[in-house]
PDB file of C-alpha atoms in Angstrom:
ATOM      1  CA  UNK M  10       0.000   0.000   0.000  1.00 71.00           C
ATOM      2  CA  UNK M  11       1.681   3.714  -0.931  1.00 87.00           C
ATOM      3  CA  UNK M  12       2.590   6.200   2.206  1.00 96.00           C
ATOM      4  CA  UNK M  13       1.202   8.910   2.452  1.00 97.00           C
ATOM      5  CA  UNK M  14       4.716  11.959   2.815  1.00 98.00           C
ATOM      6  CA  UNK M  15       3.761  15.509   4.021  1.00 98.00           C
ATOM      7  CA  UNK M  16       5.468  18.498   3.214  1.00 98.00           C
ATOM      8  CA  UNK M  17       8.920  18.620   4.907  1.00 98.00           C
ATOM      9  CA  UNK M  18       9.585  21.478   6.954  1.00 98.00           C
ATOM     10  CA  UNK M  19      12.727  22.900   8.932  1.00 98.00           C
ATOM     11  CA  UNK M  20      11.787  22.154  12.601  1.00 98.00           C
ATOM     12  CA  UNK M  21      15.159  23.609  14.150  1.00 98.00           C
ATOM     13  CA  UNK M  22      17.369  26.057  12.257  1.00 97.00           C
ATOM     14  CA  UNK M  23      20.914  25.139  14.143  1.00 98.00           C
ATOM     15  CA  UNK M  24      22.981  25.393  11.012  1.00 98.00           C
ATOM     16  CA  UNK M  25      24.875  22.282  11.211  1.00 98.00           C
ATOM     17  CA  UNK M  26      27.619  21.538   9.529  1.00 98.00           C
ATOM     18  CA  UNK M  27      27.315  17.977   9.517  1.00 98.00           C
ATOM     19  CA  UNK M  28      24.386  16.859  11.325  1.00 98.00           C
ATOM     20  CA  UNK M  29      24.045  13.460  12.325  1.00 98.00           C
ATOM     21  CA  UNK M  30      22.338  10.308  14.212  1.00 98.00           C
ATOM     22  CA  UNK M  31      18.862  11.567  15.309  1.00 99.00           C
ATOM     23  CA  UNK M  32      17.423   9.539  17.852  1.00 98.00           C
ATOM     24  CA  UNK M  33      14.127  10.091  19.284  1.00 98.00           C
ATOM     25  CA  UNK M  34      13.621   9.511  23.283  1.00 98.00           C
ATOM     26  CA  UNK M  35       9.995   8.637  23.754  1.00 97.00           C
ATOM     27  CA  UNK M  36      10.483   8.882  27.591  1.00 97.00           C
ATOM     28  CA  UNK M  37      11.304  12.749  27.342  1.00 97.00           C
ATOM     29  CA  UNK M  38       9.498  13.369  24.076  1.00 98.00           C
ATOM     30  CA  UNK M  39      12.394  14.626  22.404  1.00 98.00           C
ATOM     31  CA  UNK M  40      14.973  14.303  19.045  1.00 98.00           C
ATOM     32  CA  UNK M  41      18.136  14.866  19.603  1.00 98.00           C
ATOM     33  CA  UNK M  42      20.881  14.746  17.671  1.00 99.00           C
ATOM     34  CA  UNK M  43      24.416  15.657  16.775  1.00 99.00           C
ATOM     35  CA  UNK M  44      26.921  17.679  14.115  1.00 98.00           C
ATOM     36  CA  UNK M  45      29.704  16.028  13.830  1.00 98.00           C
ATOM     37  CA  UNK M  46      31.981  18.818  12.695  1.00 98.00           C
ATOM     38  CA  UNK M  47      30.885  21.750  14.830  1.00 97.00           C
ATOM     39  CA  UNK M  48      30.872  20.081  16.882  1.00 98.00           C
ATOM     40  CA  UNK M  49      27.388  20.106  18.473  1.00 98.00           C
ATOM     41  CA  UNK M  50      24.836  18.255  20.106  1.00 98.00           C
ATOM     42  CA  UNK M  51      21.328  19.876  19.908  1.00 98.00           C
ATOM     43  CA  UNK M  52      17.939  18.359  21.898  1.00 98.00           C
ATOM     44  CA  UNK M  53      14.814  19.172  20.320  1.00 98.00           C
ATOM     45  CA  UNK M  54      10.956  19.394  22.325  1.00 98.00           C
ATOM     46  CA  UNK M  55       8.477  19.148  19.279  1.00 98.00           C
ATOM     47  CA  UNK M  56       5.668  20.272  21.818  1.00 97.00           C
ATOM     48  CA  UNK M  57       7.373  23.604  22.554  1.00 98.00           C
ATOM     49  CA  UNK M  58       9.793  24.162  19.466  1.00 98.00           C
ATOM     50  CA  UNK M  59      12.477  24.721  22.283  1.00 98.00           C
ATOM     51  CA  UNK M  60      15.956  23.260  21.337  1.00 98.00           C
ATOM     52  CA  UNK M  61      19.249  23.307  24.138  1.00 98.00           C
ATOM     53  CA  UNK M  62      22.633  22.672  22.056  1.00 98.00           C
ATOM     54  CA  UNK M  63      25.630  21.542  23.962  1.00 98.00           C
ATOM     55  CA  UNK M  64      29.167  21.203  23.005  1.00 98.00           C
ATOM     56  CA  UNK M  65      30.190  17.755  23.151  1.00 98.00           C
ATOM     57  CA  UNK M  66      33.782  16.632  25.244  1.00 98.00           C
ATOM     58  CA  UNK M  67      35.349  15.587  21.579  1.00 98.00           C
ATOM     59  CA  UNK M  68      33.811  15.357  17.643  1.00 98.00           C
ATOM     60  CA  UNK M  69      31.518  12.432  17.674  1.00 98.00           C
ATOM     61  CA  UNK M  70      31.131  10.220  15.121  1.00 98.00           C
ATOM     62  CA  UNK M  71      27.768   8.400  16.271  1.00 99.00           C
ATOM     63  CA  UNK M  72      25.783   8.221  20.034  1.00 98.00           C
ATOM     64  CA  UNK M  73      23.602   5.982  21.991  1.00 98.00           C
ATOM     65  CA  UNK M  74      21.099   6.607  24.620  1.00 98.00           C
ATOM     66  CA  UNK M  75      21.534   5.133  27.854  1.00 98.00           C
ATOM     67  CA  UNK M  76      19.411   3.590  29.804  1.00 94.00           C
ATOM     68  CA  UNK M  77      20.853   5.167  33.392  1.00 93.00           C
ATOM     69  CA  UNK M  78      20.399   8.700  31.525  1.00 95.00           C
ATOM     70  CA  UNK M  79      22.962  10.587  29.159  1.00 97.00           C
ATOM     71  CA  UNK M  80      24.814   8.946  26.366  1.00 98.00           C
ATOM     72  CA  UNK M  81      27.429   6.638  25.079  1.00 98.00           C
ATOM     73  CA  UNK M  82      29.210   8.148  22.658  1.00 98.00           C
ATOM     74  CA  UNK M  83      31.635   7.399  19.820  1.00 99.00           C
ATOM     75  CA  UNK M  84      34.271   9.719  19.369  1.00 98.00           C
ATOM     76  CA  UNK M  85      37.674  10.627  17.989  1.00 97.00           C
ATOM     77  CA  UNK M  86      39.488   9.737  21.019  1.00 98.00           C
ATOM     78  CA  UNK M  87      37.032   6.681  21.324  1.00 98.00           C
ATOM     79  CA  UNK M  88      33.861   5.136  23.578  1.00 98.00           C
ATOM     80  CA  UNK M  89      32.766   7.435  26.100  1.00 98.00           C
ATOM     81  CA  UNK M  90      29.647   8.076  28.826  1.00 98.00           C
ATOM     82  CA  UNK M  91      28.757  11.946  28.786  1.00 98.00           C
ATOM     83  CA  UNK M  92      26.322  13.261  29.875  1.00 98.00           C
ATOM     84  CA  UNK M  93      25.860  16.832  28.655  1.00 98.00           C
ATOM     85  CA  UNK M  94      23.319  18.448  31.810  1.00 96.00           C
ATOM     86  CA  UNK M  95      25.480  17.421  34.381  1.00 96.00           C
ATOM     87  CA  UNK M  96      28.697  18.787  32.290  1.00 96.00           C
ATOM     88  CA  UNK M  97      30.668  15.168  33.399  1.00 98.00           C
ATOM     89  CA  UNK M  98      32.192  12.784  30.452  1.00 98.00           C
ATOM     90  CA  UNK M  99      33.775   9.077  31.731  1.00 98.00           C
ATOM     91  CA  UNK M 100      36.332   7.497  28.718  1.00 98.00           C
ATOM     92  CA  UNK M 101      34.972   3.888  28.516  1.00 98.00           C
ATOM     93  CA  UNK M 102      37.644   2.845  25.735  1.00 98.00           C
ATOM     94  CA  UNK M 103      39.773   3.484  22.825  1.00 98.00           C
ATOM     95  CA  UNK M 104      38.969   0.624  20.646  1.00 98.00           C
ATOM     96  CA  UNK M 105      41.258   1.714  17.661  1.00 98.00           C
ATOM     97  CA  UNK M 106      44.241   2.983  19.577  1.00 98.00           C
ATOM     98  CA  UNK M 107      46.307   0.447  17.696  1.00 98.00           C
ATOM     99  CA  UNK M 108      44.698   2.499  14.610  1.00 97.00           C
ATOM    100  CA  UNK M 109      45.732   6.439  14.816  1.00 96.00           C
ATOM    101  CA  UNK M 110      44.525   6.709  11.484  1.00 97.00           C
ATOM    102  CA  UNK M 111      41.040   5.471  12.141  1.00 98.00           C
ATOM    103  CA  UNK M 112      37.862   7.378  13.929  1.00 98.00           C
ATOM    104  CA  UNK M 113      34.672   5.988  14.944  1.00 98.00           C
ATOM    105  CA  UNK M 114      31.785   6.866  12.886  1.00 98.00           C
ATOM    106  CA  UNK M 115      28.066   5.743  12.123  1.00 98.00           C
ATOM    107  CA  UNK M 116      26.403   3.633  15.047  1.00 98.00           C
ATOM    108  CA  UNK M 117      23.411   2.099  16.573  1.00 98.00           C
ATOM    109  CA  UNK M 118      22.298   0.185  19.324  1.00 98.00           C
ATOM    110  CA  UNK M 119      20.658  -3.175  18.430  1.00 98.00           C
ATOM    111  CA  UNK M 120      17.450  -4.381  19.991  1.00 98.00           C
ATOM    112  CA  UNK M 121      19.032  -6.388  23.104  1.00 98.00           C
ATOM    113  CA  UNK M 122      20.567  -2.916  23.900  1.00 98.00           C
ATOM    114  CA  UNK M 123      24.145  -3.689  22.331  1.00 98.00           C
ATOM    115  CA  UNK M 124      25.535  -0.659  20.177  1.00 99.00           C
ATOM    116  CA  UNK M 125      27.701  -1.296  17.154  1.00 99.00           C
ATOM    117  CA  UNK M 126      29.263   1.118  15.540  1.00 99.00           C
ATOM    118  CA  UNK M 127      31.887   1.350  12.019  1.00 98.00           C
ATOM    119  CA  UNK M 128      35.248   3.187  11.929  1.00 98.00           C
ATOM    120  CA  UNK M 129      37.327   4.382   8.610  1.00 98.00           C
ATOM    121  CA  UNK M 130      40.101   5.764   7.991  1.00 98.00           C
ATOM    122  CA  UNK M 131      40.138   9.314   8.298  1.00 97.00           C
ATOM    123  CA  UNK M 132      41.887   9.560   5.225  1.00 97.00           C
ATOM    124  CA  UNK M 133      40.449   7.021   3.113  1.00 97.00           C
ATOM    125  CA  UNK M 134      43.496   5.145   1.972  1.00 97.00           C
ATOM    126  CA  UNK M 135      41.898   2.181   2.017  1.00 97.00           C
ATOM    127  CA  UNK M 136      39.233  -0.198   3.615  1.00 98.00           C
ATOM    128  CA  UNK M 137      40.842  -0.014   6.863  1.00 98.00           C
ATOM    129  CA  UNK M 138      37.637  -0.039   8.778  1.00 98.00           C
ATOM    130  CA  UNK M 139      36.354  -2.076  11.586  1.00 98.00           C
ATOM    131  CA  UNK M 140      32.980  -2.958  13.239  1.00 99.00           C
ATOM    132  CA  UNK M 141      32.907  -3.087  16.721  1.00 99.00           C
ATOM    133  CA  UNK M 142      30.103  -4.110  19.635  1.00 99.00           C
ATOM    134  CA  UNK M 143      29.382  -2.724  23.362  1.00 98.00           C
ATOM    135  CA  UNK M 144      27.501  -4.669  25.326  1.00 98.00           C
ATOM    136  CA  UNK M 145      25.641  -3.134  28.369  1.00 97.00           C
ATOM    137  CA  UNK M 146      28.343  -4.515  30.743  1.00 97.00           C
ATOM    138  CA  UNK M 147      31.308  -2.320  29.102  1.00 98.00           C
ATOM    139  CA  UNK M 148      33.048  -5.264  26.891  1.00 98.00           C
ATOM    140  CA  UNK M 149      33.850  -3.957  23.617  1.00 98.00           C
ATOM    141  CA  UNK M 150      34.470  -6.546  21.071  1.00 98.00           C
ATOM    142  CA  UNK M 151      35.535  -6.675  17.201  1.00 98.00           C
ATOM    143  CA  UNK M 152      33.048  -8.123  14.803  1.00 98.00           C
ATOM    144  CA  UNK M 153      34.419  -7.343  11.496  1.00 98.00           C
ATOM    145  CA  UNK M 154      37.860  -6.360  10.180  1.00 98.00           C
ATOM    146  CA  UNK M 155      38.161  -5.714   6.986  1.00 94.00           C
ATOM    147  CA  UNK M 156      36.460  -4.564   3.766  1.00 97.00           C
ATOM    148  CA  UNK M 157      34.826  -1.656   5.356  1.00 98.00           C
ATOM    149  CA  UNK M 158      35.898   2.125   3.496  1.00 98.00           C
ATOM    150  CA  UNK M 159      33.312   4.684   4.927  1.00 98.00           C
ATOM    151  CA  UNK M 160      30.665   2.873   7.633  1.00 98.00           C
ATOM    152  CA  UNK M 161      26.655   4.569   7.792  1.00 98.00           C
ATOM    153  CA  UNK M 162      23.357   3.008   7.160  1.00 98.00           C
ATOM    154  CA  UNK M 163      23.184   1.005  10.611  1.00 99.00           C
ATOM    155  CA  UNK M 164      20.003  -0.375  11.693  1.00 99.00           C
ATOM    156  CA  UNK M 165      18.294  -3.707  11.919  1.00 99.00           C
ATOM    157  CA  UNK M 166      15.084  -4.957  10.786  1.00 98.00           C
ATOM    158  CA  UNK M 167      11.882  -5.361  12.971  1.00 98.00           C
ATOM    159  CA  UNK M 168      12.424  -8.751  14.583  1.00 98.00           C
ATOM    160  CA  UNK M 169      16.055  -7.695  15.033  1.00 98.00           C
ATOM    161  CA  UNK M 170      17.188 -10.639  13.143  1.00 98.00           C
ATOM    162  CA  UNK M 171      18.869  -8.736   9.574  1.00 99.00           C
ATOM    163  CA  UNK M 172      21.561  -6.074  10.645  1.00 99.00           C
ATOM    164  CA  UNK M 173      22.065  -3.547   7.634  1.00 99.00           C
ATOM    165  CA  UNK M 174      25.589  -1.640   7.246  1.00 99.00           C
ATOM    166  CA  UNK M 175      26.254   0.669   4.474  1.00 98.00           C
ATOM    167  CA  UNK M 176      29.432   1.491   2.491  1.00 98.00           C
ATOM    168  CA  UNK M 177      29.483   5.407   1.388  1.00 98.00           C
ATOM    169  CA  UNK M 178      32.907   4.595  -0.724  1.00 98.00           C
ATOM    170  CA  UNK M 179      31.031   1.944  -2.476  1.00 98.00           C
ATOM    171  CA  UNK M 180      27.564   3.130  -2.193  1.00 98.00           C
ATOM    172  CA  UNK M 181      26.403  -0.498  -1.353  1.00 98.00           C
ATOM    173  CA  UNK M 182      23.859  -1.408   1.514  1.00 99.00           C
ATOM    174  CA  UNK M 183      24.784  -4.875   2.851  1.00 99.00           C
ATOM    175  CA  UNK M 184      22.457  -7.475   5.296  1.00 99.00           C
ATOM    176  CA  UNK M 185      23.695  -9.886   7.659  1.00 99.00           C
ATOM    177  CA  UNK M 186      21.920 -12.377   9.834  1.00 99.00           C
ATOM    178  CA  UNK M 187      21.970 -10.762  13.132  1.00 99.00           C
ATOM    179  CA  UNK M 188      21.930 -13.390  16.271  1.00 98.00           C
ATOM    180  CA  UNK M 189      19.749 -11.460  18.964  1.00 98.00           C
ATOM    181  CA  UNK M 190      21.407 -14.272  21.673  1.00 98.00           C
ATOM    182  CA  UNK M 191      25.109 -13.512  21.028  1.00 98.00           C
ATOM    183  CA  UNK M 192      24.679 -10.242  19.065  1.00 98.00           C
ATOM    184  CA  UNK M 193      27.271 -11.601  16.360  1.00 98.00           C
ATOM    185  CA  UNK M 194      26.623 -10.820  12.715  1.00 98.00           C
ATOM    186  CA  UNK M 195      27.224 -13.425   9.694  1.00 98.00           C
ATOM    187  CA  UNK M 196      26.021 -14.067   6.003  1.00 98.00           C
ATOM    188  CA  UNK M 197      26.738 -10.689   4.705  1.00 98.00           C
ATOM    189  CA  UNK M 198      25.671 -10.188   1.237  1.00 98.00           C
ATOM    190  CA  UNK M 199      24.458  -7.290  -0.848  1.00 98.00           C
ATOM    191  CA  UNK M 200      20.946  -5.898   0.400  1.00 99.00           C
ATOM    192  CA  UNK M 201      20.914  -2.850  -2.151  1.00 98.00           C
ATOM    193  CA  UNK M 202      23.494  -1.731  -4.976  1.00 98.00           C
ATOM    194  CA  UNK M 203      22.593   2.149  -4.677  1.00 98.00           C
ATOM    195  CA  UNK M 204      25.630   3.317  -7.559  1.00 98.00           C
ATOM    196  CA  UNK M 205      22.540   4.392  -9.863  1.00 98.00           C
ATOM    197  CA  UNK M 206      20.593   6.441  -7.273  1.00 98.00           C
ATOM    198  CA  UNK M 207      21.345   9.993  -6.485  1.00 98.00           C
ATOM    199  CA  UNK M 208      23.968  10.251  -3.983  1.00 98.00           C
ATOM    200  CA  UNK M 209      25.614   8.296  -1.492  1.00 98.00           C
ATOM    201  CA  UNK M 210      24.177   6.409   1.366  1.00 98.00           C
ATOM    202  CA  UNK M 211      24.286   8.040   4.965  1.00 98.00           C
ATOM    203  CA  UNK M 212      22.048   7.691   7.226  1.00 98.00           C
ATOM    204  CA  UNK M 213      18.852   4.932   7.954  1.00 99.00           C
ATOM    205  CA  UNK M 214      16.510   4.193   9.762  1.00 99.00           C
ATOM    206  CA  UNK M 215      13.613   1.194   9.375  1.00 99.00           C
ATOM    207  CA  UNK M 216       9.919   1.473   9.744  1.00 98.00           C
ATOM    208  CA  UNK M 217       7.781  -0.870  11.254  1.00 98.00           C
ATOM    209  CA  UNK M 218       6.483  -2.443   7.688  1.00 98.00           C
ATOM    210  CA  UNK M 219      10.957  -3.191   7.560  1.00 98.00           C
ATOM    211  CA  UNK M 220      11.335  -0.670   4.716  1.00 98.00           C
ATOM    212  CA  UNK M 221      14.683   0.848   5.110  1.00 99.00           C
ATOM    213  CA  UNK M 222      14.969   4.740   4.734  1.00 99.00           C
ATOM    214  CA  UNK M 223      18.414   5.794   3.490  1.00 99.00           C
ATOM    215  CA  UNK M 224      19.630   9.489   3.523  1.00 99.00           C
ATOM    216  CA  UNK M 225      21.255   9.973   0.193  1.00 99.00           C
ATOM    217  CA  UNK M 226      24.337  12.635   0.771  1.00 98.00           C
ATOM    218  CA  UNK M 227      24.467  14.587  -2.566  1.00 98.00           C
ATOM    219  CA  UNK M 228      21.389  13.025  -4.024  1.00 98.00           C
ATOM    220  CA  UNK M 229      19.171  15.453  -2.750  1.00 98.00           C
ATOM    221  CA  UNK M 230      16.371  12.741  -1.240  1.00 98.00           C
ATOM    222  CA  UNK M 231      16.030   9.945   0.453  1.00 98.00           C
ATOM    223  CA  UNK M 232      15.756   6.135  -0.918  1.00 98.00           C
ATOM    224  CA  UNK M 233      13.362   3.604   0.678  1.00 98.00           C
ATOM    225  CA  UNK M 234      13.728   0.097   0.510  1.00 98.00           C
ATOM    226  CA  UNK M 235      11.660  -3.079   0.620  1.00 98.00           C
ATOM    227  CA  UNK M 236      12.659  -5.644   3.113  1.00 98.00           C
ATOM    228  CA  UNK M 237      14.496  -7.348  -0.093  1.00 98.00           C
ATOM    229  CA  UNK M 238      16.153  -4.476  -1.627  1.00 98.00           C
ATOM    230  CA  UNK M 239      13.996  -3.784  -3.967  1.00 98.00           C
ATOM    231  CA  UNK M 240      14.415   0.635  -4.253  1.00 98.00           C
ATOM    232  CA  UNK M 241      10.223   1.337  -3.689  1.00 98.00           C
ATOM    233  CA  UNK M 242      10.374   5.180  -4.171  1.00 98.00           C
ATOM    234  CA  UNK M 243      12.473   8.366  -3.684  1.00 98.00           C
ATOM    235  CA  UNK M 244      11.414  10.914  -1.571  1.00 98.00           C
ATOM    236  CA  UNK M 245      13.022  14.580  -2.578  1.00 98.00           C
ATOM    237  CA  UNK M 246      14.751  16.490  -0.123  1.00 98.00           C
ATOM    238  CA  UNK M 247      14.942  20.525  -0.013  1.00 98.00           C
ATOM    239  CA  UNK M 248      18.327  20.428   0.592  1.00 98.00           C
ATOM    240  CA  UNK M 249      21.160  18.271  -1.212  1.00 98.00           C
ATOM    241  CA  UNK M 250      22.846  16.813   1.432  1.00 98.00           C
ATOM    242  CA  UNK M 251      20.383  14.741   3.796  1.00 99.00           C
ATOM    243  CA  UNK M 252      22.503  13.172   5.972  1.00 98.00           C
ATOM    244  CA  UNK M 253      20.282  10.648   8.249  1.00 99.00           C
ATOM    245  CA  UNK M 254      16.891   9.914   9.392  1.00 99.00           C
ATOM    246  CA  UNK M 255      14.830   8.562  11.771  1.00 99.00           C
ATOM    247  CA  UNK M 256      10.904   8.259  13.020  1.00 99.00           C
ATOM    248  CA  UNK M 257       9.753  10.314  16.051  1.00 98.00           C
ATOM    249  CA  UNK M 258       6.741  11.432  17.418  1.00 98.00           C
ATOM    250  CA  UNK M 259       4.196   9.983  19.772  1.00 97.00           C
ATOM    251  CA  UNK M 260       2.913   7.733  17.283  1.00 98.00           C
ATOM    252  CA  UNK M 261       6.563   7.587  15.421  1.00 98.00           C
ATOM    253  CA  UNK M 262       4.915   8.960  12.350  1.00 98.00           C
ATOM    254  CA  UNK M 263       7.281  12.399  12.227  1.00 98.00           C
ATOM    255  CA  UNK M 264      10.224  11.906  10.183  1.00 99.00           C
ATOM    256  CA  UNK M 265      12.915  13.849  11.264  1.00 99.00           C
ATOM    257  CA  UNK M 266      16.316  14.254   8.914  1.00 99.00           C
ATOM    258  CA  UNK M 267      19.483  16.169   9.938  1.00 99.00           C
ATOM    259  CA  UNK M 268      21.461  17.850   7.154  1.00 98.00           C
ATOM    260  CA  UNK M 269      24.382  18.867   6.196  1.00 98.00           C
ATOM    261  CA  UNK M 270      26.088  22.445   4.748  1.00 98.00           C
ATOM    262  CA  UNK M 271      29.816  20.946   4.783  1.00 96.00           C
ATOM    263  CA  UNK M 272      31.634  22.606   2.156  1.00 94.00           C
ATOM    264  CA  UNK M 273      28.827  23.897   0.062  1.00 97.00           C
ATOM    265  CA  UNK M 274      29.900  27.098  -1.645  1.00 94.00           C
ATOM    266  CA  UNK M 275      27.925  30.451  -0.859  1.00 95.00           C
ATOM    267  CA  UNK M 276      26.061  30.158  -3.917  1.00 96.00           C
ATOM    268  CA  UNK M 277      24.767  26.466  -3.109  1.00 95.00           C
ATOM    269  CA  UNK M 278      23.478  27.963   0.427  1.00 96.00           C
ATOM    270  CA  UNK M 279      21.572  30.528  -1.121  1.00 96.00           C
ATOM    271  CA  UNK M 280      19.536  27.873  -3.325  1.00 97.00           C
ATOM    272  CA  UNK M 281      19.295  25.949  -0.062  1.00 98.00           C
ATOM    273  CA  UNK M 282      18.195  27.853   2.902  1.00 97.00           C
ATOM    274  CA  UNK M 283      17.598  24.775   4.756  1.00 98.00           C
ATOM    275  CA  UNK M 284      20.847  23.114   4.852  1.00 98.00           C
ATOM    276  CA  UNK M 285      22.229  22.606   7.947  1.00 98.00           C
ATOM    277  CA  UNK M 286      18.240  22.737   9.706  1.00 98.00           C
ATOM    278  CA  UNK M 287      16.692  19.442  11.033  1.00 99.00           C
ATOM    279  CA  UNK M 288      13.683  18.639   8.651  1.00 99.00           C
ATOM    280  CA  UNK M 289      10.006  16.887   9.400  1.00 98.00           C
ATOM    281  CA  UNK M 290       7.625  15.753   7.698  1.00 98.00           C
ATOM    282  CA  UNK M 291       4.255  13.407   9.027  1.00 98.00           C
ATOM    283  CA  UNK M 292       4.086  10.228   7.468  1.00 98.00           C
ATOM    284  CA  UNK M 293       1.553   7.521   7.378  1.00 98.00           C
ATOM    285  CA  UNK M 294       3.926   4.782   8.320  1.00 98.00           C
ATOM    286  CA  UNK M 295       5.161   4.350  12.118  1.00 98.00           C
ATOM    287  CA  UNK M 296       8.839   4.035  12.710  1.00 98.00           C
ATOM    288  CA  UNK M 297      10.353   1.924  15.196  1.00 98.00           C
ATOM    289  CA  UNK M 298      10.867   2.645  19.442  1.00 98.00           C
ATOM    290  CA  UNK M 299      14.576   3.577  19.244  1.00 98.00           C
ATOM    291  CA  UNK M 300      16.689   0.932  21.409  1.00 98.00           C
ATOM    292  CA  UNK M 301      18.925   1.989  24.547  1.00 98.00           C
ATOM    293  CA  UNK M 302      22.184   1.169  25.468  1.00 98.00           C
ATOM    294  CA  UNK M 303      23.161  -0.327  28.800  1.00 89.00           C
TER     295      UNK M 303
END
């Protein structure tokens, strides 16, 4: 059955540079999310239009909501526990110390409360990447080392069973079999080849059908796909670089998106006066509750 996809609108103007990771907390009623350049952390209150920004300890690549209240994050120096109201930040660990050339980047915590997040090289030399997991009780463990360029895209399907990580060097969306018991990943194969679509994958989130909504950096829209890769539309953007998305709401039928500005010339931001501004728009499909960590 088609969605229905209102207008999309700028719901906070906070001029990011790179927004990212927008994660709705239904027990505060609030999106929140974070620029990764800046950088910045902004909290938004849809019934008040009120948003609080912060200054994060370090850039972040990705973030998690914790259970106990604040959030792990995943930054350049590595895993930490901040919590930006109280002003205090814990190092949890440095997971690619052995790696100077890497950073943490796109992350997400699976349904058991595990987060898993990607790392590239900050250079892009190569497909130096690695995937990591951290489980509630502070173990961090590797789950895949190689053959990862530029990690976004992660996100797991409705019964938690199909974990989805996607490549921005080689604009392909891959699935894995996801164990929910020992959170380990296997059977990776190609969920969606995106190199003729606009743009390069970022961001996604799933809805509860298990359609998979993919930010497309560049490409001016977003890309949702069925639960077997098949593309089933494009939904334009107002600004060129969406950079992730996510359902919010108390019905989880507001999509938000965060977007970028990063390095667009004057002229660009002129055509695009909301670039950098987190976007909503209602739609007529729910999105999932977002998972905490710990």
């Amino acid at each position: 059955m088609p969605i229905a996809i209102g207008e999309m609108r700028a719901v906070a103007d906070t001029a990011d540079v790179l927004g990212e990771v927008p994660l709705w907390d239904a027990a505060t009623g609030t999106l929140t999310w974070i620029d990764i350049m800046k950088p910045g952390c902004h909290r938004f209150e849809p019934a008040t239009g009120a948003v609080t920004s912060w200054t994060p300890p370090e850039k972040l690549g990705s973030w998690a909501l914790r259970a106990s209240g604040g959030m792990l994050t995943a930054g350049r120096g590595g895993l930490g526990l901040w919590d930006p109201e109280a002003g205090t930040f814990e190092r949890l660990a440095s997971p690619e110390a052995d790696r100077p050339g890497n950073m943490l980047n796109d992350g997400r915590t699976d349904p058991r409360g595990r987060f898993v997040v990607g790392s590239m090289d900050k250079m892009l030399t190569g497909p130096n990447g690695r995937l990591w997991r951290v489980d509630p009780d502070r173990t961090v463990t590797l789950l895949q080392d190689a053959d990862i360029w530029l990690p976004n895209s992660i996100a797991w399907s409705p019964d938690g069973r199909t974990f989805y990580l996607g490549d921005s060097r080689t604009k392909l969306i891959f699935a894995y079999d996801w164990d929910l018991d020992t959170g380990i990943p296997s059977n990776r194969r190609v969920f969606a080849d995106t190199s003729a679509i606009p743009g390069e994958p970022d961001g996604s989130s799933v809805d509860a059908e298990g359609f998979l909504w993919n930010a497309r950096f560049d490409g001016s829209c977003l890309a949702r796909f069925a639960p077997d890769g098949r593309l089933d539309r494009i939904v334009p953007t107002p600004v060129s670089r969406p950079s992730h998305c996510t359902f919010g709401g108390p019905d989880l039928k507001t999509l938000f998106i965060t977007t970028a500005r990063f390095r667009l010339p004057p002229d660009r931001l002129a055509a695009e006066p909301m670039a950098g501004a987190l976007l909503a728009a209602e739609v007529s499909v729910a999105g999932l509750p977002e998972p905490v960590w710990g």
